[in-house]
Coordinates of C-alpha atoms in Angstrom, one line a residue:
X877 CA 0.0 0.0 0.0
X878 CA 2.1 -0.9 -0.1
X879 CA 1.4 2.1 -0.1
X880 CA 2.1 2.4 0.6
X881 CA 3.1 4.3 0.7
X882 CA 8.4 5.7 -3.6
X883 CA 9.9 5.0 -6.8
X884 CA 13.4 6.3 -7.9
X885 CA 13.3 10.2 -7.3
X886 CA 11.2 12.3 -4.9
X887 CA 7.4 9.9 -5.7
X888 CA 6.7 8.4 -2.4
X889 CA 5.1 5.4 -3.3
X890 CA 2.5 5.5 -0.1
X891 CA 0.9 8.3 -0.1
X892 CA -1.1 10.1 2.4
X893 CA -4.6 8.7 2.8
X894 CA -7.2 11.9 2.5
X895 CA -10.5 11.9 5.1
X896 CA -13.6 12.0 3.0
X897 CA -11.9 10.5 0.1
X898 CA -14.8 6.9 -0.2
X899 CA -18.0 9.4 0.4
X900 CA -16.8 12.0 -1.7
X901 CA -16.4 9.0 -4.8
X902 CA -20.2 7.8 -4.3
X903 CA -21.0 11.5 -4.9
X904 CA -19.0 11.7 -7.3
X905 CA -20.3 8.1 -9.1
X906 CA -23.2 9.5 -8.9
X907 CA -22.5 13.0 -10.5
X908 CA -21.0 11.0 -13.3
X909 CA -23.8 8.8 -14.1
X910 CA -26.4 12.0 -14.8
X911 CA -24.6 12.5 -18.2
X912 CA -21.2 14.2 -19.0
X913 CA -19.0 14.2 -22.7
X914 CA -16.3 12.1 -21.1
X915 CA -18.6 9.2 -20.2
X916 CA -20.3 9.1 -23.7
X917 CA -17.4 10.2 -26.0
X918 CA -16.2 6.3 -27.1
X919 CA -12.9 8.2 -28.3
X920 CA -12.8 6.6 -31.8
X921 CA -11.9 9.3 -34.7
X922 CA -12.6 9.6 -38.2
X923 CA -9.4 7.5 -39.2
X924 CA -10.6 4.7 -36.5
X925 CA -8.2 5.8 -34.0
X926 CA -8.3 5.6 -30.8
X927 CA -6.8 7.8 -28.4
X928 CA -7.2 6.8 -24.6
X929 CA -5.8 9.1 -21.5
X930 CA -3.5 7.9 -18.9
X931 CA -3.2 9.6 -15.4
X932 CA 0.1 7.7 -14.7
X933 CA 1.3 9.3 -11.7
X934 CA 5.2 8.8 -11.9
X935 CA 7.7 11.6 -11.9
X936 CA 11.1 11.5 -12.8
X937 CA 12.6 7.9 -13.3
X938 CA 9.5 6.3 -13.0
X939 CA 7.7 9.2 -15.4
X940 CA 10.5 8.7 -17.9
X941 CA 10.0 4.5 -17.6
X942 CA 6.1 4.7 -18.3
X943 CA 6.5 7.4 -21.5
X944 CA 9.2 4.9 -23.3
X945 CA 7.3 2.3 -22.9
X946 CA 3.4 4.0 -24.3
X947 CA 5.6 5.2 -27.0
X948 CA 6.6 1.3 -27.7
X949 CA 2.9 0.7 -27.4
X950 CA 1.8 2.6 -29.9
X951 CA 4.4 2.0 -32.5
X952 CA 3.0 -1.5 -32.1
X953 CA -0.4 -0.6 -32.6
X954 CA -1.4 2.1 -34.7
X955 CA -4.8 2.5 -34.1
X956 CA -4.3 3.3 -30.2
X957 CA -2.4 6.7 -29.0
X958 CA -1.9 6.6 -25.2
X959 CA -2.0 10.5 -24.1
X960 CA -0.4 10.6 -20.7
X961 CA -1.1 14.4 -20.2
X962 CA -3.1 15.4 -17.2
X963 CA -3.6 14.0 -13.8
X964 CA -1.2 14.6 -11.0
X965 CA 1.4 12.4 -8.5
X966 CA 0.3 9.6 -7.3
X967 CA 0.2 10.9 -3.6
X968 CA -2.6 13.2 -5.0
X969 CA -4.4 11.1 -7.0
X970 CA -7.3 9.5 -5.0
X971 CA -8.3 13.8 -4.2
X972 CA -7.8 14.2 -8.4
X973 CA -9.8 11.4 -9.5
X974 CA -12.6 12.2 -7.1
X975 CA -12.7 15.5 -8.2
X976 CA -12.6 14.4 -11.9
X977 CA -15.8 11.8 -11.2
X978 CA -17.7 14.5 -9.9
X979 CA -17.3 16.3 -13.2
X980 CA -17.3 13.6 -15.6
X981 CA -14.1 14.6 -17.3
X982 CA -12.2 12.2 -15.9
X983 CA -9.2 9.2 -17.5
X984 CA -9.4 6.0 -19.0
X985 CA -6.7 4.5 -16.9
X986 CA -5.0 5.9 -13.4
X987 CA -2.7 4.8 -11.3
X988 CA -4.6 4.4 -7.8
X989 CA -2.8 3.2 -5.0
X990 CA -4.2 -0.4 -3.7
X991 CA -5.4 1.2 -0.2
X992 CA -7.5 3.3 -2.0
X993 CA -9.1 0.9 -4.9
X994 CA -12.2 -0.2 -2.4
X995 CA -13.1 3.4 -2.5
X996 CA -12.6 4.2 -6.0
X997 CA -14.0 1.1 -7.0
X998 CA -17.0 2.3 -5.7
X999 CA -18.2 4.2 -8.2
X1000 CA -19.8 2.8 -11.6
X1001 CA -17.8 4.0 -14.2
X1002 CA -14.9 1.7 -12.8
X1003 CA -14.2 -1.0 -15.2
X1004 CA -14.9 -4.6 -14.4
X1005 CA -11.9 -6.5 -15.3
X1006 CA -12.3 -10.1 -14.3
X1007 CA -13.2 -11.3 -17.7
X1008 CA -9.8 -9.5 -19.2
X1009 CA -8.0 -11.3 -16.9
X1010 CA -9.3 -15.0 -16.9
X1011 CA -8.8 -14.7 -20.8
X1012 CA -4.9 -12.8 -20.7
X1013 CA -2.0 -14.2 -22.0
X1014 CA -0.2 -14.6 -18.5
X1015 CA -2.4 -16.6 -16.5
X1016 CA -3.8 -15.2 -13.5
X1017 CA -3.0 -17.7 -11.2
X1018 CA 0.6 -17.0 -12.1
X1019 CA 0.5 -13.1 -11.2
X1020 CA 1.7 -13.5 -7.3
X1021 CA -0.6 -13.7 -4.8
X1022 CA -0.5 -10.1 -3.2
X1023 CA -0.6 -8.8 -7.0
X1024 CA -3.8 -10.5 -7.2
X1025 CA -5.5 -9.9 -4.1
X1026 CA -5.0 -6.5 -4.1
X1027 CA -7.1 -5.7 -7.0
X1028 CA -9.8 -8.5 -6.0
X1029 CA -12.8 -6.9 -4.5
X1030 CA -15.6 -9.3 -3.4
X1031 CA -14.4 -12.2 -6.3
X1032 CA -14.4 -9.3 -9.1
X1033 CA -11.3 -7.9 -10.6
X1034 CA -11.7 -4.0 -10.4
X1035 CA -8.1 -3.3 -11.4
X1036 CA -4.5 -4.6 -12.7
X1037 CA -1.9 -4.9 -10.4
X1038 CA 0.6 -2.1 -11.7
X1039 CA 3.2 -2.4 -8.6
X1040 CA 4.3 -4.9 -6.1
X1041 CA 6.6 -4.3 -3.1
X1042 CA 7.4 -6.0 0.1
X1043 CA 8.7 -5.0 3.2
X1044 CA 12.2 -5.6 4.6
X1045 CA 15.0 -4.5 5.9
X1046 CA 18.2 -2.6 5.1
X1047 CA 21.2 -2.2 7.1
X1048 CA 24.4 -0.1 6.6
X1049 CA 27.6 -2.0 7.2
X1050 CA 29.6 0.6 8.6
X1051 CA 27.3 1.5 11.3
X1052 CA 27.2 -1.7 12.2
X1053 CA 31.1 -2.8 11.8
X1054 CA 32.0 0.5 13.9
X1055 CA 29.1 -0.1 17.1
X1056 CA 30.8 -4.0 16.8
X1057 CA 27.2 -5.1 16.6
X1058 CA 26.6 -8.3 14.2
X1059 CA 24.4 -7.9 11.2
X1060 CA 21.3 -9.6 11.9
X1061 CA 19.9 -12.7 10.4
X1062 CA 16.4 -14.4 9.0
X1063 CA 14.5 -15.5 11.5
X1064 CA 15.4 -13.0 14.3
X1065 CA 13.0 -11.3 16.4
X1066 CA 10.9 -8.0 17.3
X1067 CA 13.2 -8.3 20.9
X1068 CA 16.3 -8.6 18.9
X1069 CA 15.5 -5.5 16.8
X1070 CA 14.5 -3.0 19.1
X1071 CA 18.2 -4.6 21.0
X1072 CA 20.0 -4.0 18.0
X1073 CA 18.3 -0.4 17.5
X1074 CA 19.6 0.4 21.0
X1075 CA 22.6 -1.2 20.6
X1076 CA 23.4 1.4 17.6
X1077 CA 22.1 4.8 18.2
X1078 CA 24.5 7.3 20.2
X1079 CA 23.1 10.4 21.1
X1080 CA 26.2 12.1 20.6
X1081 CA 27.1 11.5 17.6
X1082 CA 23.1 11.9 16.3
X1083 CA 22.9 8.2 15.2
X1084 CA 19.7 6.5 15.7
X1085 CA 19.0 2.7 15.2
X1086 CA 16.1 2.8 13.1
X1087 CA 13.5 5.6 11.8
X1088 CA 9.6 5.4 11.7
X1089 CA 7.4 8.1 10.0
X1090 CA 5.4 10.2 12.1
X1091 CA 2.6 11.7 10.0
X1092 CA 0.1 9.1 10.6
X1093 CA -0.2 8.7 6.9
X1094 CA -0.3 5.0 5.5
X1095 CA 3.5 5.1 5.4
X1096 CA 3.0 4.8 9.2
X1097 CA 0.4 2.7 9.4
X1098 CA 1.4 0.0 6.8
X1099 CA 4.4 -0.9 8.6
X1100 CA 2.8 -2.1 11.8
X1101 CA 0.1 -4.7 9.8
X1102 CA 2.9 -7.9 10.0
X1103 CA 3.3 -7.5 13.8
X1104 CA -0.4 -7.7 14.1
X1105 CA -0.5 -10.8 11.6
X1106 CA 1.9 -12.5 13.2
X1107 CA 0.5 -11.9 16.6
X1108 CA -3.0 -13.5 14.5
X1109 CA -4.9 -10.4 14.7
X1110 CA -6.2 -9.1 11.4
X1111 CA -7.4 -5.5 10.2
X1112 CA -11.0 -6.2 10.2
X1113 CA -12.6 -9.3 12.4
X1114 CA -14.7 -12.2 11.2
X1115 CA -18.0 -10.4 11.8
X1116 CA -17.2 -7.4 9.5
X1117 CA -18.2 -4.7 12.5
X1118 CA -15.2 -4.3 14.2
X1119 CA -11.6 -4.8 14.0
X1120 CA -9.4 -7.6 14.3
X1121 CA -6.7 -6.3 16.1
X1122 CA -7.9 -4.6 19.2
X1123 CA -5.1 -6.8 21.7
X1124 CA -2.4 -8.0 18.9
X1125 CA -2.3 -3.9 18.2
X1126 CA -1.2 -3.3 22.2
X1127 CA 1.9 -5.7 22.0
X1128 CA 2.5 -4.1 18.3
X1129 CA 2.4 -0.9 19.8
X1130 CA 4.7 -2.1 22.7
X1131 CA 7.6 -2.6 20.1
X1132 CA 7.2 0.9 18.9
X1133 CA 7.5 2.4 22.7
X1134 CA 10.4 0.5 23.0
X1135 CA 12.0 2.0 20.4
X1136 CA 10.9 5.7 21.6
X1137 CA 12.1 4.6 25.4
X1138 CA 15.0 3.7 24.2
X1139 CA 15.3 6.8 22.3
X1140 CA 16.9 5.0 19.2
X1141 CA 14.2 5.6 16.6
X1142 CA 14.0 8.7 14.3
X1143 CA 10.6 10.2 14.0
X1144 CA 10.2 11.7 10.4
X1145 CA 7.5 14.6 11.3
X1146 CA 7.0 15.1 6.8
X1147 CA 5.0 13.2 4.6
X1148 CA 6.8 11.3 2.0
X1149 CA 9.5 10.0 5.1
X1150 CA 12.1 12.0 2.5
X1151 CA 13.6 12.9 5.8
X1152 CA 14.3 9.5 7.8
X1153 CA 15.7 8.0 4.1
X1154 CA 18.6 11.3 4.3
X1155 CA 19.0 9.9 7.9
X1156 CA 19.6 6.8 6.9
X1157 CA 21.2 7.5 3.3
X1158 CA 24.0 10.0 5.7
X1159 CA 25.1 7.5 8.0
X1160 CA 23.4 8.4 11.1
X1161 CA 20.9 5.8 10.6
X1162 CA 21.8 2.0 11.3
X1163 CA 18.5 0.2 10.0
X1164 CA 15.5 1.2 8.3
X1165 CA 12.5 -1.1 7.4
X1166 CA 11.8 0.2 3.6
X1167 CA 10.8 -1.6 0.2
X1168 CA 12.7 -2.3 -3.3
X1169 CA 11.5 0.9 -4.7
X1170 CA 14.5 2.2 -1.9
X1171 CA 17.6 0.8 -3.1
X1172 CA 18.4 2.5 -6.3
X1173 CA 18.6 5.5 -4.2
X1174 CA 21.0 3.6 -1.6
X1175 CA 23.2 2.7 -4.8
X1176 CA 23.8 5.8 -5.7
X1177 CA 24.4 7.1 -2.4
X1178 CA 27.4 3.9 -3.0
X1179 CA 26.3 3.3 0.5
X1180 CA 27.4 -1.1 1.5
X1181 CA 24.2 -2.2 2.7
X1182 CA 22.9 -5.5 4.4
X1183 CA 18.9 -6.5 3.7
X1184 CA 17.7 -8.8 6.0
X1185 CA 13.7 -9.9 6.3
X1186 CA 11.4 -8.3 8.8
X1187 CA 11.4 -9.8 12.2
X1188 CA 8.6 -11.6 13.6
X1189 CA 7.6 -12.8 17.2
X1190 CA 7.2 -16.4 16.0
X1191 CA 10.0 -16.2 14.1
X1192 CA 8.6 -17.1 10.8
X1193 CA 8.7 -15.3 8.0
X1194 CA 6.0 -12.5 7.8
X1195 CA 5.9 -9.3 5.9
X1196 CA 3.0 -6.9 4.0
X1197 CA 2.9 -5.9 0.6
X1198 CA 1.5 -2.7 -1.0
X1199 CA 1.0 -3.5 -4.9
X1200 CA -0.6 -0.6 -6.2
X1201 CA -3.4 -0.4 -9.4
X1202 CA -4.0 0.2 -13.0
X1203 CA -7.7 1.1 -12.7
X1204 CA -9.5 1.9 -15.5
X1205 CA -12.9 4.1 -16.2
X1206 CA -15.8 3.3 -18.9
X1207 CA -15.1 6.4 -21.4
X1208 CA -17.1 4.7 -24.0
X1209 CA -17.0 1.0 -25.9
X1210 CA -13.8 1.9 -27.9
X1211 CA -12.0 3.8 -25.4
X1212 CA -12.5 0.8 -22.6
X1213 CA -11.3 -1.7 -25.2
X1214 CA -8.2 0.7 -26.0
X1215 CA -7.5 1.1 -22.4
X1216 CA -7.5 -2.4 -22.2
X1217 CA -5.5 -3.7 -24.4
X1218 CA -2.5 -1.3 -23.4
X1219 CA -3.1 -2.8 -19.9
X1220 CA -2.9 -6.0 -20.7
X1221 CA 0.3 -5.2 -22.6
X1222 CA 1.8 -3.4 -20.3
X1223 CA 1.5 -6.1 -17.6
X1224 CA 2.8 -8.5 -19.5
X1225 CA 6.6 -10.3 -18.8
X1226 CA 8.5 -8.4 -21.3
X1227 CA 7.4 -5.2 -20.7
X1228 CA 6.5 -5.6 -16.6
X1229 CA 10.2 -6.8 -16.0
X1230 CA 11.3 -3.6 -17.9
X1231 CA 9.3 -1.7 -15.8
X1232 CA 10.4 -3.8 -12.4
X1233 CA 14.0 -3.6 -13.2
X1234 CA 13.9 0.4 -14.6
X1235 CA 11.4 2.1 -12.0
X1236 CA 11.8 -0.4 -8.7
X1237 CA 9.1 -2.5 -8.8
X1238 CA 9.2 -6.4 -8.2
X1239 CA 8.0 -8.8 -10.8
X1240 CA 4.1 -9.6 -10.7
X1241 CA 4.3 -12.5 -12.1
X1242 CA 6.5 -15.8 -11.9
X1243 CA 6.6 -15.1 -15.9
X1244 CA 8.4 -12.2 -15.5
X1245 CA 10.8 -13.5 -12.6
X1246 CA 11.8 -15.5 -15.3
X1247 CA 12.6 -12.5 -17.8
X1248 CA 16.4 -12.7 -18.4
X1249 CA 16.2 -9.2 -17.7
X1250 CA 15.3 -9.7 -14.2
X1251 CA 17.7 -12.5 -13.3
X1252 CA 20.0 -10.0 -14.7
X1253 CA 19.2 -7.0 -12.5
X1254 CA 18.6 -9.9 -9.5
X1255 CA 21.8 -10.9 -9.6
X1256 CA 24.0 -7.6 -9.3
X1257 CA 21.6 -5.7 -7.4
X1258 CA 22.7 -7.2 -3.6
X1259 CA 19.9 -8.2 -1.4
X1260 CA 16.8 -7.9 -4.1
X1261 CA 16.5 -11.2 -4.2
X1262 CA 15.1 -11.0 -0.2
X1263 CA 12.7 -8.9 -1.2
X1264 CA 11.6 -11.1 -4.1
X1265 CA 11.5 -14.0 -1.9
X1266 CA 9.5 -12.3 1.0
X1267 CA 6.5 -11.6 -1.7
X1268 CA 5.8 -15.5 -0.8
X1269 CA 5.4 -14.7 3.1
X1270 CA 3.8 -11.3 2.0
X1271 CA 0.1 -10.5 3.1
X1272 CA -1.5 -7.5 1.8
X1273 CA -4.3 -4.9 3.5
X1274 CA -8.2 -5.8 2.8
X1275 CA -9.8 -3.9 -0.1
X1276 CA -12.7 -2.6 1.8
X1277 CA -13.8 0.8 1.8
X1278 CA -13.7 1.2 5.1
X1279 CA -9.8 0.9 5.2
X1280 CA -8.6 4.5 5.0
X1281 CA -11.0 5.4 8.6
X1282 CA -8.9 2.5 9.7
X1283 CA -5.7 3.5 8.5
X1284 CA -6.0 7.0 9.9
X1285 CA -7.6 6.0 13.3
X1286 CA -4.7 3.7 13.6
X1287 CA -2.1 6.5 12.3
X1288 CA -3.4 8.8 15.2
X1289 CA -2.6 6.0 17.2
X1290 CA 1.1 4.9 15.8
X1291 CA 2.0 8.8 16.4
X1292 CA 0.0 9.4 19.7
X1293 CA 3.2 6.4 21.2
X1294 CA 5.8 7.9 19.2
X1295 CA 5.2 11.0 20.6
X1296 CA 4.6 9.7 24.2
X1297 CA 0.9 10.9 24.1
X1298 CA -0.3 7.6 24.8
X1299 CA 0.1 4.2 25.8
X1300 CA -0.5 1.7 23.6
X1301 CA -3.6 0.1 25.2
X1302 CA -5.3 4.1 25.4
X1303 CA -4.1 4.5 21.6
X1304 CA -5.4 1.0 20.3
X1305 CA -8.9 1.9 22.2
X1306 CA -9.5 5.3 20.6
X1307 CA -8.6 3.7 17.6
X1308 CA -11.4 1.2 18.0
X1309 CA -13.6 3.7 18.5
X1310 CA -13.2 5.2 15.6
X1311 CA -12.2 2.5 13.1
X1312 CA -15.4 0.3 14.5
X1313 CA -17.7 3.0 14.1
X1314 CA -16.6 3.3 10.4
X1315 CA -17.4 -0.3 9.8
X1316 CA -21.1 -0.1 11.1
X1317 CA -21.3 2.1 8.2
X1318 CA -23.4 0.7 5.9
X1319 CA -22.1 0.4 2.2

């Protein structure tokens, strides 16, 4: 939601969840279903051409990644020109697409982060994709399992997986080799980290032992989720009406005052956690729990790095993944059929591991895994490959348009202990409060 929830450059990849954003889109659903040119336009010319608009949400790197690769599309087919003009970052796209529903102008094809799909989804002129994807080239069963649940909402496919992530973490050698503290290994505890985090920060020299962001944005929430799995609490309970993780979120929460007891974890008070990555990419940060999307940035910084898997309490392997979306919007029959047809192209092994390897995503399917490509940028890129091998352990958040109440109730919560506002039992109960209240919602 990864988010996330950044790519190469200054795009976070999780960006900050906006209050409102799920009532605003059934307003906005509606608004669009009374009539407007964008919904009835079907975007076919008088030479049969189609042209169909992308909101990609990429800048720099990633920006530069995406326009090489529409420019391939449409030299291999003609009859389809991909305009990428308009929309905004991704951070900012759930408030632009809203906005664009209400007035009917809005894309064929966004980038929509995966924490905010349930709420997009929502409204009518989302295109239904299950069909598309039981008939693609690459089977569906062999896209990896968080790619696939991400964009599943109650059995239907309501977007393509356009990103996958998982969460580990990296470690700088020197910090490590100076403190005399060994690098730690799979299968090592919560106990052992925050140790290790106290082990390594020194006050006087302003080093810290690990960073967490302190916005209460889904960057801060997200990375909380695998101590509540593997405590066996979930995000929303078996009933539907309240959440899952009222006493696994306590002794999650107990980790994170630990860490702010101990005084060894920077707190990065910005959006976008730009801030705790400098930290980090300086040397006065010893470990920081971050995604592949980070590394590129860690290369050039030619800083030598260690990436190890998240710890756990039960010392199995357990992490989260945020894939984000392709979603697409009914523009009209020959528009849809454009959009989807540059979708399924663009997902597909060749051009997906171009993608993965070029703007720091991880291979959606086992098909491209296998891209020589891949392998290649696997094998002298150091520690990917424990990424790419967490994606099996990986869980991902529920699709439910309640999430984003959740995820800010819970935010308010993740800051309230880093700050020392709150315990963790008073911060998981206001929480509740809110995050259950959000559920009884009907919808």
């Amino acid at each position: 939601m990864t988010a996330v929830p950044r790519a190469p450059g200054p795009l976070s990849r999780r960006g900050v969840l906006r209050a409102g954003g799920a009532g605003a889109l059934v307003a906005a659903g509606g608004a669009a279903l009374s009539g407007c040119a964008a919904g009835t336009d079907d975007g076919a010319g008088t030479d049969g051409r189609v042209t169909i608009q992308m909101w990609h949400g990429q800048n720099d790197t990633a920006a530069k990644v995406i326009k090489s690769l529409a420019a391939e599309f449409e030299r291999k087919h003609p009859d389809i020109r991909v305009d990428l003009g308009g929309g905004v970052l991704a951070d900012a796209m759930l408030q632009k697409i809203t906005a664009a529903l209400a007035s009917g102008a809005y894309p064929d094809i966004a980038y929509v982060f995966g924490s905010d799909l349930a709420s997009v989804a929502r409204s009518p002129q989302v295109v239904d994709l299950t069909e598309q994807v039981r008939r693609g080239p690459t089977p569906w069963r062999n896209y990896h399992a968080p790619a696939r649940e991400a964009v599943t909402i109650n059995g239907r496919v309501r977007a393509v997986p356009a990103l996958l992530d998982a969460l580990a973490v990296v470690c700088n050698k020197k910090v490590f080799a100076d403190a005399g503290v060994d690098l730690p290994e799979a299968g090592w505890t919560w106990r052992e980290f925050t140790d290790t985090a106290r082990r390594l920060t020194d006050s006087a020299e302003g080093r810290f032992g690990t960073g967490w962001p302190g916005t209460g944005d889904e960057d801060t929430v997200w990375r909380l989720w695998p101590l509540i799995w593997d405590l066996g609490g979930d995000v929303i309970a078996g009933d539907g009406r309240s959440i899952g993780f009222e006493k696994q979120g306590v002794r999650a929460l107990e980790v994170v005052q630990d860490l702010v007891r101990d005084r060894s974890v920077y707190i990065d008070p910005k959006p976008g956690s730009e801030q705790m990555y400098q930290v980090f990419l300086s040397g006065r940060m010893a470990m920081v729990p971050t995604a592949p999307w980070q590394l590129p940035d860690i290369h050039q910084a030619k800083l030598d790095y260690h990436v190890v898997p998240l710890p756990s309490f039960s010392r199995r392997p357990v992490t989260i993944s945020g894939p984000d979306t392709w979603t697409l919007f009914d523009n009209g029959e020959a528009r849809v059929k454009a959009a989807r047809t540059f979708v399924t192209w663009l997902t597909q092994p060749a051009q997906d591991s171009r993608w993965d390897v070029e703007a720091g995503s991880l291979p959606l399917s086992r098909r491209s895994e296998d891209r020589p490509a891949w392998r290649q940028h696997a094998t002298r890129t150091p520690g990917l490959s424990v990424f790419t091998e967490a994606v099996t352990s990986a869980r991902v958040r529920p699709v439910h348009p309640a999430y984003p109440r959740i995820s800010r109730a819970l935010g308010q919560a993740i800051v309230a202990v880093l700050l020392g506002r709150k315990s963790p039992a008073d911060a998981v109960r206001s929480c509740a409060e809110e995050s259950n209240a959000a559920l009884l919602i009907p919808r």
